[in-house]
mmCIF file of C-alpha atoms and ligand atoms in Angstrom:
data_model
loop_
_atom_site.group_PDB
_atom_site.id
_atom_site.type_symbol
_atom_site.label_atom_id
_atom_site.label_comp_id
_atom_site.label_asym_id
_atom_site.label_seq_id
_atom_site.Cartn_x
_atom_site.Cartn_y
_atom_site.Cartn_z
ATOM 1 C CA UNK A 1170 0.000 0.000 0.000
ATOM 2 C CA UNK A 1171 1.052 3.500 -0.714
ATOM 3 C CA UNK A 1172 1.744 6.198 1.974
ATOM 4 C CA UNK A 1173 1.235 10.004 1.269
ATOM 5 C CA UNK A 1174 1.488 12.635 2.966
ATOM 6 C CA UNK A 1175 -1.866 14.843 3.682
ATOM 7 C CA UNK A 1176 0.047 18.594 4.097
ATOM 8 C CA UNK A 1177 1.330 21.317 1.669
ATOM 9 C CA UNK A 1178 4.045 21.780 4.489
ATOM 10 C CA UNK A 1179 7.072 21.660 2.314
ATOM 11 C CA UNK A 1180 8.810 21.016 5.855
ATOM 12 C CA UNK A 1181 6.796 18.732 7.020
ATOM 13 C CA UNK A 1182 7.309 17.078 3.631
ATOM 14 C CA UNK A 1183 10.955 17.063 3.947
ATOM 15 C CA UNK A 1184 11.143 15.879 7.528
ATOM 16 C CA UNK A 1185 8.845 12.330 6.563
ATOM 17 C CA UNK A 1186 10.650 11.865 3.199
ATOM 18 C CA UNK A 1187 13.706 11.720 5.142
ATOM 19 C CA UNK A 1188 13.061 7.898 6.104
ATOM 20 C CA UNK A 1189 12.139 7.281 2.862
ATOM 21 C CA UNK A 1190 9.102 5.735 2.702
ATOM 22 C CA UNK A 1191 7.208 8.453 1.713
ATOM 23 C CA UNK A 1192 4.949 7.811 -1.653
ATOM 24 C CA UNK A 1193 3.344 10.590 -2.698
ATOM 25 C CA UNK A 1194 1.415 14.057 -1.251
ATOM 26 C CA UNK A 1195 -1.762 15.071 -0.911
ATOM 27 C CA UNK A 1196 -2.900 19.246 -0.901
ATOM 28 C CA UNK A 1197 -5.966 20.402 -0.619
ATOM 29 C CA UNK A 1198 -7.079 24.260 -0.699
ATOM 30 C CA UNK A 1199 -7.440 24.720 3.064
ATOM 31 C CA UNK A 1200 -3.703 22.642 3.763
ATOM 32 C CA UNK A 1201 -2.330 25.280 1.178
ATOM 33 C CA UNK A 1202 -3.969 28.830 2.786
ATOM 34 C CA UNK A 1203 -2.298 27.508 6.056
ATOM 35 C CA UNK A 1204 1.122 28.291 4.335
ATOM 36 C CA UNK A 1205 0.801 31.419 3.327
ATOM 37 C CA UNK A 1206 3.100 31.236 0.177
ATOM 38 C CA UNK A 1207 1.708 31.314 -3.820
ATOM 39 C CA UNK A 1208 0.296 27.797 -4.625
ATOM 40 C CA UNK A 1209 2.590 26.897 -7.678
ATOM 41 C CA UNK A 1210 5.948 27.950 -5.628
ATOM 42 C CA UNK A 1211 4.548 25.603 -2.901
ATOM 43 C CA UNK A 1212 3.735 22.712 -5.981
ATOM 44 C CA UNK A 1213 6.835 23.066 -7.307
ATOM 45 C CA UNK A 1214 8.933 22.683 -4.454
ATOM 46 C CA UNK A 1215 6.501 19.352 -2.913
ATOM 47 C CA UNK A 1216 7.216 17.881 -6.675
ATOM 48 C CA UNK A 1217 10.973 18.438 -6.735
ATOM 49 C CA UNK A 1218 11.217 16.417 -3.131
ATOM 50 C CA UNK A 1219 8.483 13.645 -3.986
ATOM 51 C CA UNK A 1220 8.525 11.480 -7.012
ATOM 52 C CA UNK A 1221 5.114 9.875 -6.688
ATOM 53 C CA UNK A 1222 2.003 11.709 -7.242
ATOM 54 C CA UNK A 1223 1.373 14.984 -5.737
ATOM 55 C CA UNK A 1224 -2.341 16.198 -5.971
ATOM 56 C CA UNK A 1225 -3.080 19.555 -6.266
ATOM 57 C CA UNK A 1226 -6.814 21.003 -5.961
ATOM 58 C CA UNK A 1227 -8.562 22.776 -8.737
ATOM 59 C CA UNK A 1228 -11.027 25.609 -6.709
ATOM 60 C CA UNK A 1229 -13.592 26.387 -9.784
ATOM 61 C CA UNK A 1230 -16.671 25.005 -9.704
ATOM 62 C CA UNK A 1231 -17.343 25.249 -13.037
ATOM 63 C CA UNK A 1232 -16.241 22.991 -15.939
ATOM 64 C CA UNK A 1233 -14.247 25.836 -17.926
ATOM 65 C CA UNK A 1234 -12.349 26.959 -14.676
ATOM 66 C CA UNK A 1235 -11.566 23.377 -13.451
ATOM 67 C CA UNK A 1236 -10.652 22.556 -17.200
ATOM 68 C CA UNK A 1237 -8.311 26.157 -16.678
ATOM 69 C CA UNK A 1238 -6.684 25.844 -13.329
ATOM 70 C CA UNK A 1239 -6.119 21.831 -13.821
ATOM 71 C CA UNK A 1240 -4.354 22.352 -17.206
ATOM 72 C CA UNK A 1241 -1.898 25.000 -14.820
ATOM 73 C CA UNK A 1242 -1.333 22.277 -12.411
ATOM 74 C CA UNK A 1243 -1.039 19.988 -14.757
ATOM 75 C CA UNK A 1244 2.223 22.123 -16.116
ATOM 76 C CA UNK A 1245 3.880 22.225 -12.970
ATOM 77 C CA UNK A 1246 5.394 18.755 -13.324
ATOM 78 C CA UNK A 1247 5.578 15.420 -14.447
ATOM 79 C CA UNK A 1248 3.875 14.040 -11.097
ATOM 80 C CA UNK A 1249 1.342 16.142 -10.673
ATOM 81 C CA UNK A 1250 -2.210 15.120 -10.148
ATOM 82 C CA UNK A 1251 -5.406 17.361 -10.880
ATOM 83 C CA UNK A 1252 -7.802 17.132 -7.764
ATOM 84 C CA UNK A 1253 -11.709 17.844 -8.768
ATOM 85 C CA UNK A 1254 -14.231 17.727 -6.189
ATOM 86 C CA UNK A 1255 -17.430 15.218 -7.041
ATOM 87 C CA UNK A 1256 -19.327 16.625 -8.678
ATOM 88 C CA UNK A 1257 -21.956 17.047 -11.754
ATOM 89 C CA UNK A 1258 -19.080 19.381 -12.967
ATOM 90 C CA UNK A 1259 -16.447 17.452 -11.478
ATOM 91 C CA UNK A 1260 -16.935 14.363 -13.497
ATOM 92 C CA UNK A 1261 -17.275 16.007 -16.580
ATOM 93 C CA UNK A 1262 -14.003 17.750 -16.073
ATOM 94 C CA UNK A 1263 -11.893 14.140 -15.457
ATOM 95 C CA UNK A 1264 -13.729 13.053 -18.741
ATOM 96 C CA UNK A 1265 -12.117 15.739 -20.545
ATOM 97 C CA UNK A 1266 -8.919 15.091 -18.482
ATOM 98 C CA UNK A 1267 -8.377 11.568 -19.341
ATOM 99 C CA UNK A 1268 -8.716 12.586 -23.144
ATOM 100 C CA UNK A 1269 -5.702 14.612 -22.546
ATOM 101 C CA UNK A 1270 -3.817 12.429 -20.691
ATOM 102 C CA UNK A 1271 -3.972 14.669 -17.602
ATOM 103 C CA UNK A 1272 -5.083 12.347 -14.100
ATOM 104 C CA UNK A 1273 -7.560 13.173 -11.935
ATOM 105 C CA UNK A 1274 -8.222 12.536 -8.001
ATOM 106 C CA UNK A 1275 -11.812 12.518 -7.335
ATOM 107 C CA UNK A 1276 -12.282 14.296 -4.251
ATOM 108 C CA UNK A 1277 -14.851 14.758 -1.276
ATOM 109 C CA UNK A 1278 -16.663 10.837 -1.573
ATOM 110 C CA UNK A 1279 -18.842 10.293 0.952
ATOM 111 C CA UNK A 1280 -20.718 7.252 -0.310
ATOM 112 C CA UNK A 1281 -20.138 3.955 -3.244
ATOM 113 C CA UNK A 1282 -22.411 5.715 -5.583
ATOM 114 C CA UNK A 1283 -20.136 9.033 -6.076
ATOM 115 C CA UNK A 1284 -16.999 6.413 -6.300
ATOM 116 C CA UNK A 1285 -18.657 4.415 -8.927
ATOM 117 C CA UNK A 1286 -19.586 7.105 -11.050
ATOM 118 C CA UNK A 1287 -15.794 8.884 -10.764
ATOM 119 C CA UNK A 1288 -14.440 5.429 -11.680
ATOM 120 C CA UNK A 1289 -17.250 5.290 -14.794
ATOM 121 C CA UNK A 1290 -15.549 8.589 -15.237
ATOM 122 C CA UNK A 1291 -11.882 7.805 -15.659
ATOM 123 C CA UNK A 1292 -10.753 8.885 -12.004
ATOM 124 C CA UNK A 1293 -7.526 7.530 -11.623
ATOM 125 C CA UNK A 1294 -8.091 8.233 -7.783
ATOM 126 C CA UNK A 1295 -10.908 8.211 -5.732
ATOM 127 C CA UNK A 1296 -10.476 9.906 -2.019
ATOM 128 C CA UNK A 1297 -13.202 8.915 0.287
ATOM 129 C CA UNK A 1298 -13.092 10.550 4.084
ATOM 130 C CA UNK A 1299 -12.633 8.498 6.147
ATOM 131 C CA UNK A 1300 -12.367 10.732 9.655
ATOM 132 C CA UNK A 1301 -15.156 12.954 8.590
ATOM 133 C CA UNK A 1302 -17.446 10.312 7.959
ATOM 134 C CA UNK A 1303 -16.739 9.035 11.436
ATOM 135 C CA UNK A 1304 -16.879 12.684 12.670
ATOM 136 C CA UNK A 1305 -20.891 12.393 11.820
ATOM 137 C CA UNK A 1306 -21.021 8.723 13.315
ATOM 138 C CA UNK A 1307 -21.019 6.973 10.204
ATOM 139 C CA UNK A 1308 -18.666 3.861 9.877
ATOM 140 C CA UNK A 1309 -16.051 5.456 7.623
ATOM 141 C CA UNK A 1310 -14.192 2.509 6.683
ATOM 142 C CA UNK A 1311 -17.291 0.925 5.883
ATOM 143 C CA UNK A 1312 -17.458 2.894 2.648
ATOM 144 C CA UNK A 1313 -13.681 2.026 1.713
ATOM 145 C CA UNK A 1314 -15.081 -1.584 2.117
ATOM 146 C CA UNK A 1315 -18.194 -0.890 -0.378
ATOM 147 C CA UNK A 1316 -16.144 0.470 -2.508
ATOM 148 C CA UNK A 1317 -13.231 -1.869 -3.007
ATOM 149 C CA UNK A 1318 -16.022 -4.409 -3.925
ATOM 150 C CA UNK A 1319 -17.635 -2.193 -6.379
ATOM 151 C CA UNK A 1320 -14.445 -1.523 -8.255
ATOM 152 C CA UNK A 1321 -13.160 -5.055 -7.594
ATOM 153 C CA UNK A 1322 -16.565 -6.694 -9.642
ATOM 154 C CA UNK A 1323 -15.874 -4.570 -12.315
ATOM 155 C CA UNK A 1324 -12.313 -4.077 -12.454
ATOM 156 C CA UNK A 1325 -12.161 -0.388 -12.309
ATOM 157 C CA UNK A 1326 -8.435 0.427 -12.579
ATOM 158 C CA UNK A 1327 -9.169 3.646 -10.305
ATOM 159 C CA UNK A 1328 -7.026 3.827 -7.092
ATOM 160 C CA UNK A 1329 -8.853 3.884 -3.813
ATOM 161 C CA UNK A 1330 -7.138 6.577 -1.800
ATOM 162 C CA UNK A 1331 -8.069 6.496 2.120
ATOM 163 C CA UNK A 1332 -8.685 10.138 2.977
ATOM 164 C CA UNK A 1333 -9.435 12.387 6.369
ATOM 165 C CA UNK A 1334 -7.235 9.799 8.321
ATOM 166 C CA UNK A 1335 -7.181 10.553 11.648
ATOM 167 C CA UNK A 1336 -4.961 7.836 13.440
ATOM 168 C CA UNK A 1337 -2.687 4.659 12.877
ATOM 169 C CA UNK A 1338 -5.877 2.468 13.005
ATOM 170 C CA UNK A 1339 -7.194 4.073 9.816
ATOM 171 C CA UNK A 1340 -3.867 3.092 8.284
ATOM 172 C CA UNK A 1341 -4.294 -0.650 9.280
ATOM 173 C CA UNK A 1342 -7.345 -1.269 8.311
ATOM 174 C CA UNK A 1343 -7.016 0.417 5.238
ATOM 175 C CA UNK A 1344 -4.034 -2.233 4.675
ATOM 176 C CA UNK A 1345 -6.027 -5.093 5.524
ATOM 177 C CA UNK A 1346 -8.747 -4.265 3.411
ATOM 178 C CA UNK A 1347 -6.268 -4.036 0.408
ATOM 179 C CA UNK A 1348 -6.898 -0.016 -0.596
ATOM 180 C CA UNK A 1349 -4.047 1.520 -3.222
ATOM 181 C CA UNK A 1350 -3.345 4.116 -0.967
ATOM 182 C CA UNK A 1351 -3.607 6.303 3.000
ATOM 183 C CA UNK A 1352 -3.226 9.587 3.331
ATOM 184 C CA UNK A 1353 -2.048 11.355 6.268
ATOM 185 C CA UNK A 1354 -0.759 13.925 8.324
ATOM 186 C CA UNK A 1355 2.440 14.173 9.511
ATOM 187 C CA UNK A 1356 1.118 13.265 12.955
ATOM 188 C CA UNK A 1357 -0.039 10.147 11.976
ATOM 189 C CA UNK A 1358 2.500 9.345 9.920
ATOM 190 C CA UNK A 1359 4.956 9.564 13.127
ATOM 191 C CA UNK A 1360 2.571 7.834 14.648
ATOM 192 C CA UNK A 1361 2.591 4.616 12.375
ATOM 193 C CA UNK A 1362 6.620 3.864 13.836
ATOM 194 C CA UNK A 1363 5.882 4.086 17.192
ATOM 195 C CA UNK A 1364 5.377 1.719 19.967
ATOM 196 C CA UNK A 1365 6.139 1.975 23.709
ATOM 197 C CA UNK A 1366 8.032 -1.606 23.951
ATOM 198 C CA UNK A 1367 9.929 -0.718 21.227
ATOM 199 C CA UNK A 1368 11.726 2.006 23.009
ATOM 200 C CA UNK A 1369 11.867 0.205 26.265
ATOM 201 C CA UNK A 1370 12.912 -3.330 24.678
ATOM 202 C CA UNK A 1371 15.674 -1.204 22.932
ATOM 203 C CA UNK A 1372 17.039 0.547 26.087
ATOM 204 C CA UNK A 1373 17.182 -2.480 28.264
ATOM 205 C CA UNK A 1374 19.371 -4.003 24.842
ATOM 206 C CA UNK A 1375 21.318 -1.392 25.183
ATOM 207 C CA UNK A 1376 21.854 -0.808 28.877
ATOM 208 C CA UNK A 1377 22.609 -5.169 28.718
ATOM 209 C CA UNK A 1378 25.136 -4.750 25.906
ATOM 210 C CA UNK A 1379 27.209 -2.218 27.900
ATOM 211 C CA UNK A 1380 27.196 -5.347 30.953
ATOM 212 C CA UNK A 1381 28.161 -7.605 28.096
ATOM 213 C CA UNK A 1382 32.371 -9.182 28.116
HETATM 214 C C1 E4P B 1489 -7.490 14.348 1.152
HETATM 215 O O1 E4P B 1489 -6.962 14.427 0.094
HETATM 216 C C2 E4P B 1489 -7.880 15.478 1.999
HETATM 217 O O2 E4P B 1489 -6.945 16.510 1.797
HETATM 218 C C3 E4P B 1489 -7.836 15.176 3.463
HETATM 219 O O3 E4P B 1489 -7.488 13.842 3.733
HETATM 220 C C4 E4P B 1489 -8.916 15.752 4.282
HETATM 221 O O4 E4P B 1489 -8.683 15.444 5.633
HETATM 222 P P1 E4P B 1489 -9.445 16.161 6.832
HETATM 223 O O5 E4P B 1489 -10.811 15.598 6.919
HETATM 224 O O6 E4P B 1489 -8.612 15.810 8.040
HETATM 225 O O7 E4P B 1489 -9.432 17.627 6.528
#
């Protein structure tokens, strides 16, 4: 499974790509106000550190302005991925998309229905929240379930991208359910390495080896 990164924190970016295990990024227009610098210097610089895909949110509503900013994004580089939100206008923008070879992350699911239609589409990611699902007391991973299925009896190529994570349990069960892909913040990304009897199964190794002929 494939691990982004949910920020537009070019140092947060830096400081989890430093292990290497970082697969891609994930920006979305509220990530990007919080950093207070122009939104292609921002792209640029997240492409030039990350290889893998790096999606970058169109804000028009409209099928002429998504069609306008996503061709700009799509400039930037090699990796980058046009995010639409879904809907009516959404879809018809990834249409167009795909016939120009530019890739599209369907953004905002909330339910199977809106992920079949962006993979009838030509998505070549769908994000479904997760966390804000379970925010409203629905069973988040539930949907990533549903939808796995759905693509899986048709063989929809589209990537299932596990968005809104809010902890390492998101993570796992995203892995055991066989999704493409988890995004999340850095927090949780940190999170993922940790474990209390790691640290104290290491020091008592190391306080032993010093006792050690
Ligand atoms: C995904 O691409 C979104 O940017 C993101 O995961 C939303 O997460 P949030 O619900 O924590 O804002």
């Amino acid at each position: 499974m494939k691990l982004f990164l949910d920020t537009a924190s070019v140092q947060e970016i830096r400081d989890a790509a430093a292990m290497g295990l970082v697969d891609g990024v994930t920006t979305n227009p509220s990530l990007v106000a919080k950093e207070q610098k122009p939104f292609n210097e921002i792209l640029k610089e997240i492409c030039s550190i990350i290889k893998g895909d790096v999606s970058a949110e169109v804000t028009a509503i409209d099928v002429d302005g998504m069609l306008k900013q996503g061709r700009e994004l799509a400039k930037v580089a090699d990796n980058v991925i046009v995010k639409v939100p879904l809907i009516k206008e959404g879809l018809v923008a990834v249409q167009k998309f795909k016939s120009e070879g530019i890739r599209c992350n369907v953004t905002l699911c909330f339910s199977p229905s809106q992920a079949l239609l962006a993979a009838k589409a030509g998505a070549y990611i769908i994000s479904p929240f997760v966390g804000r699902l379970d925010d409203i007391s629905e069973d988040g991973m539930n949907l990533i379930q549903q939808i796995l299925q759905i693509y899986n009896n048709y063989g929809f190529e589209t990537q299932v991208l596990v968005a809104s994570c809010r902890h390492p349990l998101h993570i796992v069960d995203s892995a055991m359910m066989g999704a493409h892909i988890a995004t999340m913040p850095f927090k949780v990304y940190d999170q993922l390495i940790k474990h209390p009897l790691t640290d104290i199964g290491l020091q008592k190794f190391l306080e032993d080896w010093k006792k050690a002929k």
